Amino acid sequence: EVQLLESGGGLVQPGGSLRLSCAASGFTFSSDAMSWVRQAPGKGLQWVSAITGSGDSTHYADSVKGRFTISRDNSKNTLFLQMNSLRDEDTALYYCAKEHQSHQLLGGMGVWGQGTTVTVSS
Amino acid sequence: QSALTQPASVSGSPGQSIAISCTGTSSDVGGYDYVSWYQHHPGKAPKLMIYDVSNRPSGVSDRFSGTKSGNTASLTISGLQAEDEADYYCGSYTSRTTYVFGTGTKVTVL
């Protein structure tokens, strides 16, 4: 069974940093692009970032570019999101998601984790 | 990147059909056949219902179907059931190699 388990969320002050992790199992991790998607309280889904299966190409939403860094460790089947210079508006439930089709990027997210909550507040 | 435009809410009675629109631009919905639809029950992980405009993943009911015309994609739910009550989001690949979601539609089964 394909599973994604996020961790690393928590309460952080504005300007602070946090690193999210997503442990993957049940599929060939290195074959699939991965994304982070967030949902702020009472708001809709917002795509944050994506990375190819090999990790050689990364992509970001304008709202996080220069502050967030996506990466992956294919030897440990784990996806990361390093979040720096956090702002109040980054408060959200953060999901990691697996591309539906292998070797495709941003064609659709077929499996999602349950999410980890990030709260930015002083 | 602005969110794709969806109606805030759509409702229907059990057994009826409803359609949800998703309007973008030629740089996203209109430019690529990489439109997806997601069902999101509060407190649960979103679920992929349609990918590549009109394809259903394994296990998704054939009551769900997708189409696209120009810059607007649509999701149709036929034979509406109580369990279909949820939030629905469209999503699309963009020309900037990013991804954009729709504003979301709350489906209510009367």
Coordinates of C-alpha atoms in Angstrom, one line a residue:
Chain A
E1 CA 0.0 0.0 0.0
V2 CA 1.3 3.4 -0.9
Q3 CA 1.7 5.6 2.2
L4 CA 3.0 9.1 2.9
L5 CA 3.6 10.3 6.4
E6 CA 4.4 13.9 7.1
S7 CA 6.2 15.2 10.2
G8 CA 8.0 18.3 11.5
G9 CA 5.2 20.7 11.8
G10 CA 4.8 23.0 14.9
L11 CA 4.6 26.5 16.2
V12 CA 7.3 28.9 15.1
Q13 CA 7.8 32.6 15.4
P14 CA 7.7 34.9 12.3
G15 CA 11.1 34.9 10.7
G16 CA 11.9 31.4 12.1
S17 CA 12.6 28.2 10.3
L18 CA 11.1 24.7 10.2
R19 CA 11.9 21.5 8.3
L20 CA 9.1 19.2 7.2
S21 CA 9.7 15.6 6.3
C22 CA 7.6 13.1 4.4
A23 CA 8.3 9.4 4.7
A24 CA 7.2 7.4 1.7
S25 CA 6.5 3.7 1.4
G26 CA 4.9 1.2 -0.9
F27 CA 6.2 2.5 -4.2
T28 CA 9.5 3.1 -6.1
F29 CA 10.2 6.5 -4.5
S30 CA 12.9 7.6 -7.0
S31 CA 10.6 7.1 -10.0
D32 CA 8.0 9.7 -8.9
A33 CA 8.0 13.4 -8.7
M34 CA 6.7 14.8 -5.4
S35 CA 5.0 18.0 -4.3
W36 CA 4.1 19.9 -1.2
V37 CA 0.7 21.4 -1.1
R38 CA -0.8 23.5 1.8
Q39 CA -4.2 24.6 3.0
A40 CA -4.4 27.7 5.2
P41 CA -7.3 27.7 7.8
G42 CA -10.6 28.2 6.0
K43 CA -8.9 28.5 2.6
G44 CA -8.4 26.3 -0.4
L45 CA -5.5 24.2 -1.6
Q46 CA -2.3 25.9 -2.7
W47 CA 0.6 24.2 -4.5
V48 CA 3.9 25.1 -2.8
S49 CA 6.7 23.2 -4.5
A50 CA 7.7 20.1 -6.6
I51 CA 10.8 18.0 -7.2
T52 CA 11.5 15.4 -9.9
G53 CA 12.2 11.8 -9.0
S54 CA 15.9 12.2 -9.4
G55 CA 15.9 15.5 -7.5
D56 CA 17.7 17.3 -10.3
S57 CA 14.8 19.8 -10.9
T58 CA 12.8 21.8 -8.4
H59 CA 10.0 24.3 -8.8
Y60 CA 8.3 26.7 -6.5
A61 CA 5.3 28.9 -6.1
D62 CA 6.1 32.6 -6.3
S63 CA 4.9 33.1 -2.7
V64 CA 7.7 30.8 -1.3
K65 CA 10.5 31.2 -3.8
G66 CA 13.7 32.1 -2.2
R67 CA 12.5 31.1 1.3
F68 CA 11.6 27.4 0.9
T69 CA 13.8 24.6 -0.4
I70 CA 12.4 21.2 -1.5
S71 CA 14.8 18.2 -1.5
R72 CA 14.7 14.5 -1.3
D73 CA 16.8 11.5 -0.1
N74 CA 16.0 8.6 -2.4
S75 CA 18.1 6.3 -0.3
K76 CA 15.8 6.9 2.6
N77 CA 12.5 7.4 0.7
T78 CA 12.0 10.8 2.3
L79 CA 10.9 14.2 1.0
F80 CA 11.8 17.4 2.8
L81 CA 10.7 21.0 2.8
Q82 CA 13.1 23.5 4.5
M83 CA 11.1 26.6 5.3
N84 CA 13.0 29.8 6.2
S85 CA 11.9 33.4 6.9
L86 CA 8.5 32.1 7.9
R87 CA 5.5 34.5 7.8
D88 CA 2.1 34.6 9.4
E89 CA 0.6 33.7 6.0
D90 CA 2.6 30.5 5.8
T91 CA 0.3 29.1 8.6
A92 CA -1.3 26.0 7.1
L93 CA -1.7 22.3 7.0
Y94 CA 1.1 21.0 4.7
Y95 CA 0.5 17.9 2.6
C96 CA 3.1 16.0 0.7
A97 CA 1.7 14.3 -2.5
K98 CA 3.0 11.8 -5.0
E99 CA 2.6 12.3 -8.7
H100 CA -0.1 10.1 -10.1
Q101 CA 2.0 8.8 -13.0
S102 CA 5.6 7.8 -12.8
H103 CA 8.2 10.0 -14.5
Q104 CA 5.7 12.8 -14.9
L105 CA 5.9 16.2 -13.3
L106 CA 2.9 18.2 -12.2
G107 CA 0.4 16.2 -14.1
G108 CA -1.8 15.4 -11.1
M109 CA -1.3 14.3 -7.5
G110 CA -2.4 10.7 -7.0
V111 CA -1.6 10.0 -3.3
W112 CA -1.6 12.4 -0.4
G113 CA -0.4 12.2 3.2
Q114 CA -2.6 13.3 6.1
G115 CA -0.6 16.6 6.5
T116 CA 1.4 18.3 9.2
T117 CA 0.4 21.6 10.7
V118 CA 2.6 24.7 10.7
T119 CA 1.6 27.7 12.8
V120 CA 3.6 30.9 12.5
S121 CA 2.8 33.2 15.3
S122 CA 4.5 35.3 17.9
Chain B
Q1 CA -0.2 32.8 -10.4
S2 CA -3.9 33.3 -9.8
A3 CA -6.1 30.5 -8.7
L4 CA -8.4 28.9 -11.3
T5 CA -12.0 30.1 -11.0
Q6 CA -14.6 27.7 -9.7
P7 CA -18.2 28.3 -8.4
A8 CA -18.2 28.6 -4.6
S9 CA -21.0 26.1 -4.2
V10 CA -23.1 23.6 -6.2
S11 CA -26.0 21.5 -4.9
G12 CA -28.2 18.8 -6.1
S13 CA -30.6 16.1 -5.0
P14 CA -29.7 12.4 -4.8
G15 CA -29.7 10.8 -8.2
Q16 CA -29.3 14.1 -10.0
S17 CA -26.3 15.2 -12.1
I18 CA -24.3 18.3 -11.3
A19 CA -21.4 20.0 -13.1
I20 CA -18.5 22.1 -11.7
S21 CA -16.6 24.5 -13.9
C22 CA -13.0 25.5 -13.7
T23 CA -11.8 28.5 -15.7
G24 CA -8.2 29.4 -16.3
T25 CA -6.2 30.8 -19.1
S26 CA -4.3 29.6 -22.2
S27 CA -1.2 29.4 -19.9
D28 CA -2.8 26.6 -17.8
V29 CA -6.1 24.9 -18.4
G30 CA -6.3 25.9 -22.1
G31 CA -2.8 25.2 -23.0
Y32 CA -2.3 21.6 -21.6
D33 CA -4.3 18.4 -21.1
Y34 CA -3.0 18.2 -17.5
V35 CA -6.2 19.1 -15.7
S36 CA -7.0 17.1 -12.6
W37 CA -9.9 17.1 -10.1
Y38 CA -9.7 16.4 -6.4
Q39 CA -12.3 15.5 -3.8
H40 CA -11.6 16.7 -0.3
H41 CA -13.6 15.7 2.7
P42 CA -12.8 17.9 5.7
G43 CA -10.2 16.3 7.9
K44 CA -9.1 13.8 5.3
A45 CA -6.5 13.7 2.6
P46 CA -7.6 15.0 -0.8
K47 CA -8.4 12.3 -3.3
L48 CA -7.6 12.4 -7.1
M49 CA -10.8 11.8 -9.0
I50 CA -9.8 12.8 -12.6
Y51 CA -6.4 13.3 -14.3
D52 CA -5.4 14.4 -17.8
V53 CA -8.8 16.1 -18.2
S54 CA -10.9 13.0 -18.5
N55 CA -9.2 9.9 -17.1
R56 CA -10.3 8.2 -13.9
P57 CA -7.8 6.6 -11.6
S58 CA -8.4 3.0 -10.7
G59 CA -11.1 2.7 -8.1
V60 CA -12.9 6.0 -8.8
S61 CA -16.6 5.6 -9.7
D62 CA -17.6 6.1 -13.3
R63 CA -20.2 8.6 -12.0
F64 CA -17.3 11.1 -12.1
S65 CA -16.3 12.4 -15.6
G66 CA -14.2 15.3 -16.8
T67 CA -14.1 17.4 -20.0
K68 CA -12.4 20.5 -21.3
S69 CA -13.3 23.2 -23.8
G70 CA -10.9 26.1 -24.4
N71 CA -9.8 27.6 -21.1
T72 CA -12.6 25.9 -19.1
A73 CA -12.7 22.4 -17.7
S74 CA -15.7 20.7 -16.1
L75 CA -16.3 17.9 -13.6
T76 CA -19.7 16.2 -13.8
I77 CA -21.0 14.0 -11.0
S78 CA -23.9 11.7 -12.2
G79 CA -26.3 9.9 -9.9
L80 CA -25.4 12.2 -7.0
Q81 CA -25.0 10.4 -3.7
A82 CA -24.7 11.6 -0.1
E83 CA -21.1 10.5 0.1
D84 CA -20.3 12.9 -2.8
E85 CA -20.8 15.8 -0.4
A86 CA -17.3 17.4 -0.2
D87 CA -15.1 20.2 -1.5
Y88 CA -13.9 19.8 -5.0
Y89 CA -10.8 21.4 -6.5
C90 CA -9.5 21.4 -10.0
G91 CA -5.8 21.7 -10.7
S92 CA -3.6 22.4 -13.8
Y93 CA -0.1 22.4 -15.0
T94 CA 1.1 25.8 -16.1
S95 CA 3.4 27.2 -18.7
R96 CA 5.8 28.3 -15.9
T97 CA 6.3 24.7 -14.8
T98 CA 4.2 25.3 -11.7
Y99 CA 0.8 24.0 -10.6
V100 CA -2.3 25.9 -9.8
F101 CA -5.4 24.8 -8.0
G102 CA -8.9 26.1 -8.4
T103 CA -10.7 28.2 -5.7
G104 CA -12.7 25.2 -4.7
T105 CA -16.4 24.2 -4.9
K106 CA -18.5 23.0 -2.0
V107 CA -20.9 20.3 -3.2
T108 CA -24.0 19.9 -1.1
V109 CA -26.4 16.9 -1.5
L110 CA -29.9 18.2 -0.6

